[in-house]
Short mmCIF file of C-alpha atoms (C1' of nucleotides) in Angstrom, two decimals:
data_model
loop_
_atom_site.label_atom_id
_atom_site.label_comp_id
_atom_site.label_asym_id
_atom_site.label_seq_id
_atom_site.Cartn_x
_atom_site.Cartn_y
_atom_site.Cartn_z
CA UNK A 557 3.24 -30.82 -6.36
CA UNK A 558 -0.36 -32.17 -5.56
CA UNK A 559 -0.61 -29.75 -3.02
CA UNK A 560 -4.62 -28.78 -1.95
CA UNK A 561 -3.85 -24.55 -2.41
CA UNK A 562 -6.11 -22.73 -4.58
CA UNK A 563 -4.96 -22.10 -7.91
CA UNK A 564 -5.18 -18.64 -7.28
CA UNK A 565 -1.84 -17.14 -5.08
CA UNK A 566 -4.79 -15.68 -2.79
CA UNK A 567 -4.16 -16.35 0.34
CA UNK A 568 -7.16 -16.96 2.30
CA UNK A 569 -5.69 -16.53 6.03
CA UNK A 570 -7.37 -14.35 8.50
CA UNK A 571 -5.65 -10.70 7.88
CA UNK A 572 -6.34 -11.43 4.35
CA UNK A 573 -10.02 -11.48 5.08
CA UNK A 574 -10.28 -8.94 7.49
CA UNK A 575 -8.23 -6.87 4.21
CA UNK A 576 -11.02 -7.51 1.88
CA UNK A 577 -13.95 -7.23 3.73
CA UNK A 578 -12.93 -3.39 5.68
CA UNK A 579 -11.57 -2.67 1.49
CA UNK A 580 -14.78 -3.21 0.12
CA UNK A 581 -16.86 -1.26 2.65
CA UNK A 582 -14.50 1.64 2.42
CA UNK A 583 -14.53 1.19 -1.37
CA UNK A 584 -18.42 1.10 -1.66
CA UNK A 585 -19.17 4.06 0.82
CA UNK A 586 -20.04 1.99 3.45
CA UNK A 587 -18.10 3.98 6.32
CA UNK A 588 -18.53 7.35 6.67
CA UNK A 589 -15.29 9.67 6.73
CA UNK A 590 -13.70 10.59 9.93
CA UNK A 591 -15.00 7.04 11.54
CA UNK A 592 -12.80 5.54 13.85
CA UNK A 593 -11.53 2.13 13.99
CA UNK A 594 -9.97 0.04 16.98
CA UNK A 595 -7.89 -3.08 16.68
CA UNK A 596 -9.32 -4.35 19.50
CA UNK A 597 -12.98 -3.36 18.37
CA UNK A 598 -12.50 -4.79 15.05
CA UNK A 599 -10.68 -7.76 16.27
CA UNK A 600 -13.65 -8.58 18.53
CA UNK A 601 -16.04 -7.89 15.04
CA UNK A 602 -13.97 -10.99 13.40
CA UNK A 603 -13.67 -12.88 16.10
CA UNK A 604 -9.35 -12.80 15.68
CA UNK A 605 -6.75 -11.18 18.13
CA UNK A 606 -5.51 -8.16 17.07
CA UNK A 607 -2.70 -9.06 15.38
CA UNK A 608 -4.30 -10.15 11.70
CA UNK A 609 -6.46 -6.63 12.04
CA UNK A 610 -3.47 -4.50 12.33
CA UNK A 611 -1.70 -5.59 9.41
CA UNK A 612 -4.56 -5.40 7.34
CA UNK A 613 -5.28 -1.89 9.18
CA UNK A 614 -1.61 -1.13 8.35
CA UNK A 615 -2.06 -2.23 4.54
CA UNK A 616 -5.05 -0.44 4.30
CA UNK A 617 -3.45 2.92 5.57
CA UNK A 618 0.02 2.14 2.77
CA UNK A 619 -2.71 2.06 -0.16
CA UNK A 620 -4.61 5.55 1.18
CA UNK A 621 -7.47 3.93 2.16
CA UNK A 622 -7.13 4.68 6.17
CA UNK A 623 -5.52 7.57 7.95
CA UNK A 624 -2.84 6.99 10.90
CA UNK A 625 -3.07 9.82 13.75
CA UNK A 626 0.25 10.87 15.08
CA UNK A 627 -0.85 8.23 18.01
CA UNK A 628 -1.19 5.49 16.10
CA UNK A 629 -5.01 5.88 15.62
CA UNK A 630 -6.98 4.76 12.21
CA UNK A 631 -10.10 6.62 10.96
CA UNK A 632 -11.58 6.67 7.36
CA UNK A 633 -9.76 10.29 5.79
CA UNK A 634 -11.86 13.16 5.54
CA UNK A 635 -10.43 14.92 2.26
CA UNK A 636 -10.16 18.50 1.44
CA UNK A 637 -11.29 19.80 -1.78
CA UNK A 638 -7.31 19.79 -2.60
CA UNK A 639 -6.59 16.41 -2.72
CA UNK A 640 -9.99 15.24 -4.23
CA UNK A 641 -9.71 17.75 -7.07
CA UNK A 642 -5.76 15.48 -7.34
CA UNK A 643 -7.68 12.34 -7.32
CA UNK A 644 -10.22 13.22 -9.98
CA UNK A 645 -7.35 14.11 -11.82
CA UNK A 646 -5.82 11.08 -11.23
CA UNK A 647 -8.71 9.49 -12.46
CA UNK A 648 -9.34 11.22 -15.41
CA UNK A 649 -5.30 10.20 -16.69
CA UNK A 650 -5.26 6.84 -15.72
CA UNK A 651 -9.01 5.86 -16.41
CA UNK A 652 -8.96 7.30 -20.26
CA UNK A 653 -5.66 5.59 -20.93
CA UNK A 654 -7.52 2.71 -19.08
CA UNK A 655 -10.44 2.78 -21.91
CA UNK A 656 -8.12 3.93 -24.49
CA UNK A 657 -6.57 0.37 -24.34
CA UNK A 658 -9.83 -1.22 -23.81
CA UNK A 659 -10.81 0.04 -27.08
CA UNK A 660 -9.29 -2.26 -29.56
CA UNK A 661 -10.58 -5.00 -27.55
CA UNK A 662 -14.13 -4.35 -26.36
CA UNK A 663 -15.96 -6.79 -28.40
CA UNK A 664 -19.80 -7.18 -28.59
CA UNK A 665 -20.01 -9.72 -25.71
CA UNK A 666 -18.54 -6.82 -23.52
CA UNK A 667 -20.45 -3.91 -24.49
CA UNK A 668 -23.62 -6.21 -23.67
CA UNK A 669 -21.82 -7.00 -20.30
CA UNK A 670 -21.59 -3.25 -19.73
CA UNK A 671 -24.94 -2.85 -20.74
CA UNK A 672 -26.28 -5.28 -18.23
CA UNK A 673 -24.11 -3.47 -15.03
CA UNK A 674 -25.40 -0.23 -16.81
CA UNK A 675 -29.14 -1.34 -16.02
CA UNK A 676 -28.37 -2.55 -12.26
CA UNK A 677 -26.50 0.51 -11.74
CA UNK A 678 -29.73 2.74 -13.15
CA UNK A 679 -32.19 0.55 -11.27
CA UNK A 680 -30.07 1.24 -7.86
CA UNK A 681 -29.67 4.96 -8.59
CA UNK A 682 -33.72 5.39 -8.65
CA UNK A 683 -34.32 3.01 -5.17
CA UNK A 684 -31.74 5.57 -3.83
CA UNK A 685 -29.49 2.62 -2.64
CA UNK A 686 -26.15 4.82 -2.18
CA UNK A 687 -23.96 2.10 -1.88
CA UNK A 688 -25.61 -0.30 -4.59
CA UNK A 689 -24.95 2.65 -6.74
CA UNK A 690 -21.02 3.34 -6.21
CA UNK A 691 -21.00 -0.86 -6.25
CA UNK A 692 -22.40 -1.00 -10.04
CA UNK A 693 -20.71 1.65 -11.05
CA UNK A 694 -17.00 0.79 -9.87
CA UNK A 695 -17.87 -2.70 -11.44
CA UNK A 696 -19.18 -0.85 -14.54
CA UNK A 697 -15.61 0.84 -14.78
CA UNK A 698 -13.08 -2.23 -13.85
CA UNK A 699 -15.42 -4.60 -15.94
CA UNK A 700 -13.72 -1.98 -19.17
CA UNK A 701 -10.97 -1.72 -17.62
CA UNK A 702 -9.97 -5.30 -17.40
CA UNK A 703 -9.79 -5.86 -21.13
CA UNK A 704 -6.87 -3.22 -21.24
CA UNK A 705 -4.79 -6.16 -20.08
CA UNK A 706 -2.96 -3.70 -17.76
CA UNK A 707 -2.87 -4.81 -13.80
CA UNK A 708 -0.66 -2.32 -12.97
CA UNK A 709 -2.39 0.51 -13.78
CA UNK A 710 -5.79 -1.07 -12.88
CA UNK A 711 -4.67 -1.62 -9.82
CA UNK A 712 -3.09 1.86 -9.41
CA UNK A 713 -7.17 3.14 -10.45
CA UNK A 714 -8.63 0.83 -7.80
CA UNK A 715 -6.29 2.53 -5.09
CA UNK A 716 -7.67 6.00 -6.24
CA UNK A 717 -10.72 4.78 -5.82
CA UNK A 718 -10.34 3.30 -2.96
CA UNK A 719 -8.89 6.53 -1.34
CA UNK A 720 -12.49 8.59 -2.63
CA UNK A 721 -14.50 5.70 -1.48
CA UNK A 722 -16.20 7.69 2.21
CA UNK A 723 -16.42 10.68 0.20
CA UNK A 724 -18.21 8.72 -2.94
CA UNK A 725 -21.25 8.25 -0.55
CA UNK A 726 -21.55 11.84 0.39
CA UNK A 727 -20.99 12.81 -3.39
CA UNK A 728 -23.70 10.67 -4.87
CA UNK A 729 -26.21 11.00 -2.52
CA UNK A 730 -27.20 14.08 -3.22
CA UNK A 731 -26.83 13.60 -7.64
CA UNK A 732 -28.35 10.08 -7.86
CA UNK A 733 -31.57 9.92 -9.93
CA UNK A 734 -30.65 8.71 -13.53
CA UNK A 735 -28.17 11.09 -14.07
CA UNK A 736 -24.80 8.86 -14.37
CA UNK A 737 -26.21 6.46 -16.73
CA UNK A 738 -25.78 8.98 -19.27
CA UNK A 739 -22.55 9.33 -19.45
CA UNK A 740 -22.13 5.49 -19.47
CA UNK A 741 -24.30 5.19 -22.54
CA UNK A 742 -22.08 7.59 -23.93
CA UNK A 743 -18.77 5.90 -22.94
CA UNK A 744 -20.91 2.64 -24.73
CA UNK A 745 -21.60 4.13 -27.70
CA UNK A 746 -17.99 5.42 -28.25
CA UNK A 747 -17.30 1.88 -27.91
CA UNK A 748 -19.49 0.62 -30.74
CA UNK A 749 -18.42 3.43 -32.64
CA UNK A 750 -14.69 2.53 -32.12
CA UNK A 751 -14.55 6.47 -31.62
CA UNK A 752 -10.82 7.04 -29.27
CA UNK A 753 -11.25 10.83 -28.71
CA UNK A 754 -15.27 10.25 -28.09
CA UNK A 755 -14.42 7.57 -25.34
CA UNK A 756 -11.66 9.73 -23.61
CA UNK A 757 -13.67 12.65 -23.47
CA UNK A 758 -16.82 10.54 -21.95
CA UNK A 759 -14.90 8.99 -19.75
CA UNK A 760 -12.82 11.82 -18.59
CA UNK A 761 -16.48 13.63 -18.36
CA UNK A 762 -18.17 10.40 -16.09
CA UNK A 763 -15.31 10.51 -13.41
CA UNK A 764 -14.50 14.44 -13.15
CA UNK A 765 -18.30 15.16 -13.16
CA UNK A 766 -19.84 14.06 -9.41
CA UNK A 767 -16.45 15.41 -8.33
CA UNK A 768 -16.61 18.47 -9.63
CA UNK A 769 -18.77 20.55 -7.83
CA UNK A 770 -16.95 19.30 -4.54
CA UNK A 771 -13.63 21.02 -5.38
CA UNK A 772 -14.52 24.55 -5.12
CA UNK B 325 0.76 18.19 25.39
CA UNK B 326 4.21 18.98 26.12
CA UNK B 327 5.39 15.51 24.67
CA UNK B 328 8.60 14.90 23.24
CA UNK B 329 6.94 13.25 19.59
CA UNK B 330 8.30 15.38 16.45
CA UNK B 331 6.28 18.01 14.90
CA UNK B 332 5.27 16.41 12.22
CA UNK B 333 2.61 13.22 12.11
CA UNK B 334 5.49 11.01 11.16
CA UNK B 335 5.49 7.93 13.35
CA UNK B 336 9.15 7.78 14.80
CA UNK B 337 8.39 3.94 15.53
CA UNK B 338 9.95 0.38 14.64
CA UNK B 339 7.80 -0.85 12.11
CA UNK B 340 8.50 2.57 10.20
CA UNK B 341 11.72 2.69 10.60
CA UNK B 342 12.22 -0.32 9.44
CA UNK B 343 9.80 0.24 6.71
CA UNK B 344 11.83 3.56 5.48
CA UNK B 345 15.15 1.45 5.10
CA UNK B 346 13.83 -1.16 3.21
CA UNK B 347 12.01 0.95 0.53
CA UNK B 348 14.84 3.41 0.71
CA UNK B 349 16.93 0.03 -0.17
CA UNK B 350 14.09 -1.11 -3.14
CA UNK B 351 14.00 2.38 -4.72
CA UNK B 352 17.30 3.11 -5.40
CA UNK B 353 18.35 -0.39 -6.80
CA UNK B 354 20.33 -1.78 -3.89
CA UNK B 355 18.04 -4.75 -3.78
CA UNK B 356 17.99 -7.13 -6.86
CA UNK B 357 15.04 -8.37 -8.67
CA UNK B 358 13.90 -12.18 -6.91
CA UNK B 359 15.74 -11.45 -3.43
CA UNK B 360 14.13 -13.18 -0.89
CA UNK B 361 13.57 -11.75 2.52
CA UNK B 362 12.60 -13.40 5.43
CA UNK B 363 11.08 -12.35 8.64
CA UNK B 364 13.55 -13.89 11.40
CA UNK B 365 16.38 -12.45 8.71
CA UNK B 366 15.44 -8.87 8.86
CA UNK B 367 14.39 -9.08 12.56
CA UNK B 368 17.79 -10.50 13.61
CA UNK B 369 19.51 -7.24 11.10
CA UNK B 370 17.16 -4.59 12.43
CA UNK B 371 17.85 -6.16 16.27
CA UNK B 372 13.50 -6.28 16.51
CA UNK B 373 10.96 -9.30 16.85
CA UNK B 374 9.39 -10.67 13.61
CA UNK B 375 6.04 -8.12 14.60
CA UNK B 376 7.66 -4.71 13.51
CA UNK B 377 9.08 -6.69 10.29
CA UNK B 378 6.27 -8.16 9.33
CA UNK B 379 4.10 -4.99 9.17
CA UNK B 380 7.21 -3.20 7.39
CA UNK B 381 6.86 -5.99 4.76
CA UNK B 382 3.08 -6.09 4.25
CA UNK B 383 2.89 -2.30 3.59
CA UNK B 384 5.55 -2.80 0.99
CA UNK B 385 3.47 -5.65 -0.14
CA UNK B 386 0.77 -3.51 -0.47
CA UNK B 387 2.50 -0.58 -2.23
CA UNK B 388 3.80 -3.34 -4.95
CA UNK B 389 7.34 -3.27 -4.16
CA UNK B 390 7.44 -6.70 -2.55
CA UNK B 391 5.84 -9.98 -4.03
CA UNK B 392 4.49 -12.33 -1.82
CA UNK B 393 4.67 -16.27 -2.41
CA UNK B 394 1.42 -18.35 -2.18
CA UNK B 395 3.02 -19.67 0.89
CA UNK B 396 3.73 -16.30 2.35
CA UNK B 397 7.63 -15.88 1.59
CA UNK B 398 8.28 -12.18 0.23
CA UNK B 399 10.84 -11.50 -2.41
CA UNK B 400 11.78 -8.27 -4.49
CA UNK B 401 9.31 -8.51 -7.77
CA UNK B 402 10.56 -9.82 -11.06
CA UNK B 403 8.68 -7.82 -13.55
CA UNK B 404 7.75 -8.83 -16.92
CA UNK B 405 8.36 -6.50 -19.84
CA UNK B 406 4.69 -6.44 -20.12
CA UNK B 407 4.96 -5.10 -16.84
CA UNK B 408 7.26 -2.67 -17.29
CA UNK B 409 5.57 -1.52 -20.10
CA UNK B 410 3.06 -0.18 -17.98
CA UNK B 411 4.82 1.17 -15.18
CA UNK B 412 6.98 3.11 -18.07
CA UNK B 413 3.34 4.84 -19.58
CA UNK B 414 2.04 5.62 -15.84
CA UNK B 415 5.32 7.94 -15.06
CA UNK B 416 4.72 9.10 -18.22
CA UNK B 417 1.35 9.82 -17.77
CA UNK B 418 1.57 10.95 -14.32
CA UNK B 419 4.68 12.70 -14.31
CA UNK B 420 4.16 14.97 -17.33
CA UNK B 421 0.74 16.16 -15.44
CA UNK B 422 3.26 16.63 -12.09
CA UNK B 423 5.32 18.60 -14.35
CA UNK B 424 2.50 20.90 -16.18
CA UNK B 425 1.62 21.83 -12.80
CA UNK B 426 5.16 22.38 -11.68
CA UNK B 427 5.94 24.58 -14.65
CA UNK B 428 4.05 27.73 -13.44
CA UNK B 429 5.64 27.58 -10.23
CA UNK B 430 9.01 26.75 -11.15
CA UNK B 431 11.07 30.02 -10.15
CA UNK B 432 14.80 30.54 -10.37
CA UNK B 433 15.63 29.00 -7.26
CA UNK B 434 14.10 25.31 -8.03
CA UNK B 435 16.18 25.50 -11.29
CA UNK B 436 19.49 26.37 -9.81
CA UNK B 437 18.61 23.66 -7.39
CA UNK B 438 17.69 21.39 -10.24
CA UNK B 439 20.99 22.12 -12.00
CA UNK B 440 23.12 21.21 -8.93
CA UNK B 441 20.99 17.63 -8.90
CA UNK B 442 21.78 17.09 -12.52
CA UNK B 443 25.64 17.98 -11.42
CA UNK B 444 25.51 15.24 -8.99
CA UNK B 445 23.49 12.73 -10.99
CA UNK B 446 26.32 12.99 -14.15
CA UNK B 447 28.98 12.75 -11.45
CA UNK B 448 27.46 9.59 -10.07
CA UNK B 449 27.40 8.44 -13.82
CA UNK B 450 30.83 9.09 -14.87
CA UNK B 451 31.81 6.95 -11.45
CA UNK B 452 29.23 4.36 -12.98
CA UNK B 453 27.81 4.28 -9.35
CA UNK B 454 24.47 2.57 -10.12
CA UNK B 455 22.71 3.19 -6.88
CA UNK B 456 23.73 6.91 -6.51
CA UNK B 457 22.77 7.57 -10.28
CA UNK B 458 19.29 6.32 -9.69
CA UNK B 459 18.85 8.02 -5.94
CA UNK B 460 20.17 11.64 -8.13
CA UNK B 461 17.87 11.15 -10.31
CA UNK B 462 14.72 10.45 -8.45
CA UNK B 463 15.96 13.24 -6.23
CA UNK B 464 15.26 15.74 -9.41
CA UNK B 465 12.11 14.38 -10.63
CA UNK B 466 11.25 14.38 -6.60
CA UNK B 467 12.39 17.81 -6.16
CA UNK B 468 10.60 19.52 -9.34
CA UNK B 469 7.11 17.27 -8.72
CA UNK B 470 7.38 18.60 -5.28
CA UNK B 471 6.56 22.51 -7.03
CA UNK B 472 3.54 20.84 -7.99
CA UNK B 473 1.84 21.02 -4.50
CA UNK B 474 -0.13 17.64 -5.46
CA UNK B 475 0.47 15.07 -2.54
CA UNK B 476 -1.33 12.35 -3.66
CA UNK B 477 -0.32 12.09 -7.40
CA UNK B 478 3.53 12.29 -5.96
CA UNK B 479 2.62 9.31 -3.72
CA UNK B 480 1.20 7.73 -6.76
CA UNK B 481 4.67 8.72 -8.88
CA UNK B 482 6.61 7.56 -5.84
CA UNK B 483 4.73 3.95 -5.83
CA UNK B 484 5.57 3.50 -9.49
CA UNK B 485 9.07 4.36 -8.44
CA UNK B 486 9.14 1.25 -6.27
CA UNK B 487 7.72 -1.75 -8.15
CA UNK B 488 10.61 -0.44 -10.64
CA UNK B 489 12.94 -0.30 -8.22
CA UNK B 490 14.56 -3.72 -8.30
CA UNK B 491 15.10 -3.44 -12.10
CA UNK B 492 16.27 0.00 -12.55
CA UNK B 493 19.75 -1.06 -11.31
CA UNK B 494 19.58 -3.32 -14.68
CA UNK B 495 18.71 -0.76 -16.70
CA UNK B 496 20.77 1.87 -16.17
CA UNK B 497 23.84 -0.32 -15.35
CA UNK B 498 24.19 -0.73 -19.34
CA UNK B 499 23.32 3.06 -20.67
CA UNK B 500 24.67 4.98 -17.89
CA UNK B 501 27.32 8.01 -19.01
CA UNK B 502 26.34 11.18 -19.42
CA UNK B 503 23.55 9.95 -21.63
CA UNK B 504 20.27 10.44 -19.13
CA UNK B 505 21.68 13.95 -18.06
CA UNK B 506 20.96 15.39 -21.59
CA UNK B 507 16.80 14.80 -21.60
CA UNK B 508 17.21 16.40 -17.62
CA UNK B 509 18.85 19.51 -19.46
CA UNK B 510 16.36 19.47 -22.31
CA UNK B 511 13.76 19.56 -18.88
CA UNK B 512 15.64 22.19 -17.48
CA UNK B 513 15.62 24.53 -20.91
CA UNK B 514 11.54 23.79 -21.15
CA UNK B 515 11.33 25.19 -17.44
CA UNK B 516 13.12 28.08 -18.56
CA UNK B 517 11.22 28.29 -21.51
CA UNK B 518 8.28 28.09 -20.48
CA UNK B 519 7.43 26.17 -22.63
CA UNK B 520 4.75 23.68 -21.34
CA UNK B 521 4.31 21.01 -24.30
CA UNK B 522 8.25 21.16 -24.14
CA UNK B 523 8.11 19.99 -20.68
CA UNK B 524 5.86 17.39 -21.14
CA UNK B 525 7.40 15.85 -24.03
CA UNK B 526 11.29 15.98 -23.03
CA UNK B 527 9.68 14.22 -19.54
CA UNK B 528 7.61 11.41 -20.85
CA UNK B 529 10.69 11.24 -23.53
CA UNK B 530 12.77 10.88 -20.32
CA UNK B 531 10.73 8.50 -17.94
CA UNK B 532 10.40 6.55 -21.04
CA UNK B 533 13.73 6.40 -22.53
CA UNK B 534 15.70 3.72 -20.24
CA UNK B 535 12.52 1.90 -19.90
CA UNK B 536 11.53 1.25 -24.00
CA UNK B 537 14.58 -1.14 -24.67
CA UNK B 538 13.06 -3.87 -21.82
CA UNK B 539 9.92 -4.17 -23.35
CA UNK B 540 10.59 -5.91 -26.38
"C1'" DG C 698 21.85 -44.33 -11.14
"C1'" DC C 699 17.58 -42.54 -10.31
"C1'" DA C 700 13.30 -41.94 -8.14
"C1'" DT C 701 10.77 -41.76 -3.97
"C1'" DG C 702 9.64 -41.31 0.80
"C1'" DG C 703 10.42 -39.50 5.19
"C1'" DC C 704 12.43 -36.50 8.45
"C1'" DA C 705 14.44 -32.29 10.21
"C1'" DG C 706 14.77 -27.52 9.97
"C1'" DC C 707 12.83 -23.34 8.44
"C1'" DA C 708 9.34 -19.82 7.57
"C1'" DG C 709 4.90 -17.49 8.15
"C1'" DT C 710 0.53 -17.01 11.06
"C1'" DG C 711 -2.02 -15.74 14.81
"C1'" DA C 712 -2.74 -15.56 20.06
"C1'" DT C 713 -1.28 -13.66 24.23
"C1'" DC C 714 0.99 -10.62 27.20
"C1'" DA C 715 3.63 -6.65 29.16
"C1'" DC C 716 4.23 -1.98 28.47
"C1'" DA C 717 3.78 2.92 27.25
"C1'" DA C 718 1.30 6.65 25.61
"C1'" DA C 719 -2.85 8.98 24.77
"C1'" DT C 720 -7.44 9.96 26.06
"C1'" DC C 721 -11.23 10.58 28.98
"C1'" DC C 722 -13.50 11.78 33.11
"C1'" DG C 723 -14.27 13.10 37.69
"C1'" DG C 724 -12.85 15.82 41.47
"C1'" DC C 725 -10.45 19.45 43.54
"C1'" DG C 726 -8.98 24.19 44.10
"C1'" DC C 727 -9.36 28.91 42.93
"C1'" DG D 140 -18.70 28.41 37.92
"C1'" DC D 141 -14.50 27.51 35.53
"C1'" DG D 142 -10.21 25.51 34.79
"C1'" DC D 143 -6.71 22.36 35.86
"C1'" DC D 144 -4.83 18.18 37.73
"C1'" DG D 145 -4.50 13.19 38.33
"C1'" DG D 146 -5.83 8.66 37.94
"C1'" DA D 147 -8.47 5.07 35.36
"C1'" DT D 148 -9.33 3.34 31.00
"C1'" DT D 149 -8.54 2.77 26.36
"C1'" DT D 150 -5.48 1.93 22.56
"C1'" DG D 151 -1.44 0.99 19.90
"C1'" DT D 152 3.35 -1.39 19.98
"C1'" DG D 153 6.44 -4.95 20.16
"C1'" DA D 154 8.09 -9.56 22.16
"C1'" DT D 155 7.30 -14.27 22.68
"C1'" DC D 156 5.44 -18.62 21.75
"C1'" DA D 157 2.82 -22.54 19.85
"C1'" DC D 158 1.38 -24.25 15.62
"C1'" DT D 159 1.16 -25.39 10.69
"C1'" DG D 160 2.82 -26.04 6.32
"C1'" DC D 161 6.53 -25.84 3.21
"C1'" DT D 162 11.35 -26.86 1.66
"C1'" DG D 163 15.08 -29.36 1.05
"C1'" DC D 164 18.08 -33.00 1.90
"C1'" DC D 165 19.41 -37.62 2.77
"C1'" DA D 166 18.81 -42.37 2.80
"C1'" DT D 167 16.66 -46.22 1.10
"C1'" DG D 168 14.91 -49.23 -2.38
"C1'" DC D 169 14.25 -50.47 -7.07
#
DNA sequence: GCATGGCAGCAGTGATCACAAATCCGGCGC
DNA sequence: GCGCCGGATTTGTGATCACTGCTGCCATGC
């Protein structure tokens, strides 16, 4: 019983790490879409054999996040105005019911929380750091999300994310300036307000709106 | 060029194959909840090497329909009705938006082919065969989300599908009958109809109906 | 009789290798 | 000069193996 694991079930073996790292760059806009990836290459990156970078290549590509050519290939997806106008939809249903559950539980402590991600995601948008940007703002959203006490569907919201994460860059790097903020002060204040149809409607608004104008 | 690969980008390889059985196996109940599987197992079945297994488990890791141990040993999940609780109010969420966009392209044909689903899903109930009840049934949500020409939120629908996989055999091993066929007629009527909050509310009334006596 | 310790088998992980297919590139012929 | 052919290289796939840690069982001692 006195074993020396973590108390977390997270494994921390090699494929594991390789998962997290190439989830969070795709995630935060950190590879551009239509990059390729080798197992070999990215093997040689970590310094394992090729085995641990295939599965989490292969895990990556189950959750959306990679795109396997006929051959066998992986590259970041490029998405067509389609299937990003389905994932903002996606968004917008699973994120308000998200906040929706939030709501009863978003106690003062929180709303300062957000408050404080809110700043470092302003002060990231005006240095024009892309990537600092889509990082505070993800956090902004799962740091709500969390206190709906739903994994499942958190999870489910991550994936979705996940999946627009090399378009995110292109999307925000050309609406940056203080412009999001806004619609996270609103999703606040619907908070403190305790206002349900206020908070849907700003957060359906804050995740259909950089999206938008990409769909047409 | 002139290779001998199928037309489509489906990968005709081990791993996949063996990757299509098993969640074939998960979705349709054949598999009960807290099975465990183990590598050299399914390798010996499928006649392979542990690789082609283990990257057939890890993407059903990944997709939630497999739990993996601390240690590494994979089993099917055993959800908790908080659990299910949520996986209920995602179809229900997701599916009544599949639906909406179904509805206006829902012609004659996909209801006659609807109807002769529904024949074979109350057959498969009066025989009380568990397994072919569920697969009829997912075959008609399948067939009218399909109309929908929405990839991604179907891959989303079908991922739900599978974590609740292992415990729909439970649940519709005790209600069964001609009971389930009724809300799929009252589906059938909306499409008709076309009626559109109809729709929505005799699917999420439908999704949600087996599901709301496990999560208490 | 029960608890504990050790040992054997079992299970997952990652490295390495052989192989096949796809891709790329240079040269050859028209 | 252009296009096509063929080989070299790259890349993914699957098998095998050594290794580690876990599991479970049995025997031993209290």
């Amino acid at each position: 019983m006195q074993t020396q694991t973590r108390p977390t079930d997270i494994a921390q073996v090699a494929h594991d790490r390789i998962y997290r790292s190439l989830r969070q760059k795709i995630m935060h806009g950190e590879l551009a879409p239509g990059q390729a990836l080798t197992l070999r290459g990215l093997a040689n990156t970590y310094g394992v054999s090729m085995t641990p970078v295939r599965e989490a290549l292969r895990r990556l590509a189950a959750e959306g996040a990679l795109t396997l050519s006929a051959s066998g290939r992986v590259t970041t997806p490029e998405l067509s105005p389609e299937r990003i106008e389905e994932l903002a939809a996606l968004r917008a249903l699973i994120e308000t019911e998200l906040a929706s559950r939030a709501l009863p539980r978003a106690h003062l402590a929180l709303i300062e929380r957000l408050q404080s991600i809110n700043s470092a995601n302003a002060e990231a948008a005006v240095k024009g750091d892309a990537v600092g940007y889509i990082r505070t703002n993800l956090e902004f959203h799962r740091t709500l999300y969390l206190r709906a006490q739903a994994p499942a569907m958190l999870a489910i919201a991550e994936t979705v994310w996940l999946q627009l994460g090399p378009t995110m860059r292109a999307v925000y790097a050309r609406l940056t300036r203080t412009e999001a903020p806004r619609h996270h002060r609103m999703i606040i204040a619907a908070l403190k307000a305790g206002d349900e149809p206020a908070l849907r409607l700003a957060v359906r608004t804050d995740v259909t709106h950089g999206l938008r104008h990409l769909t047409q």
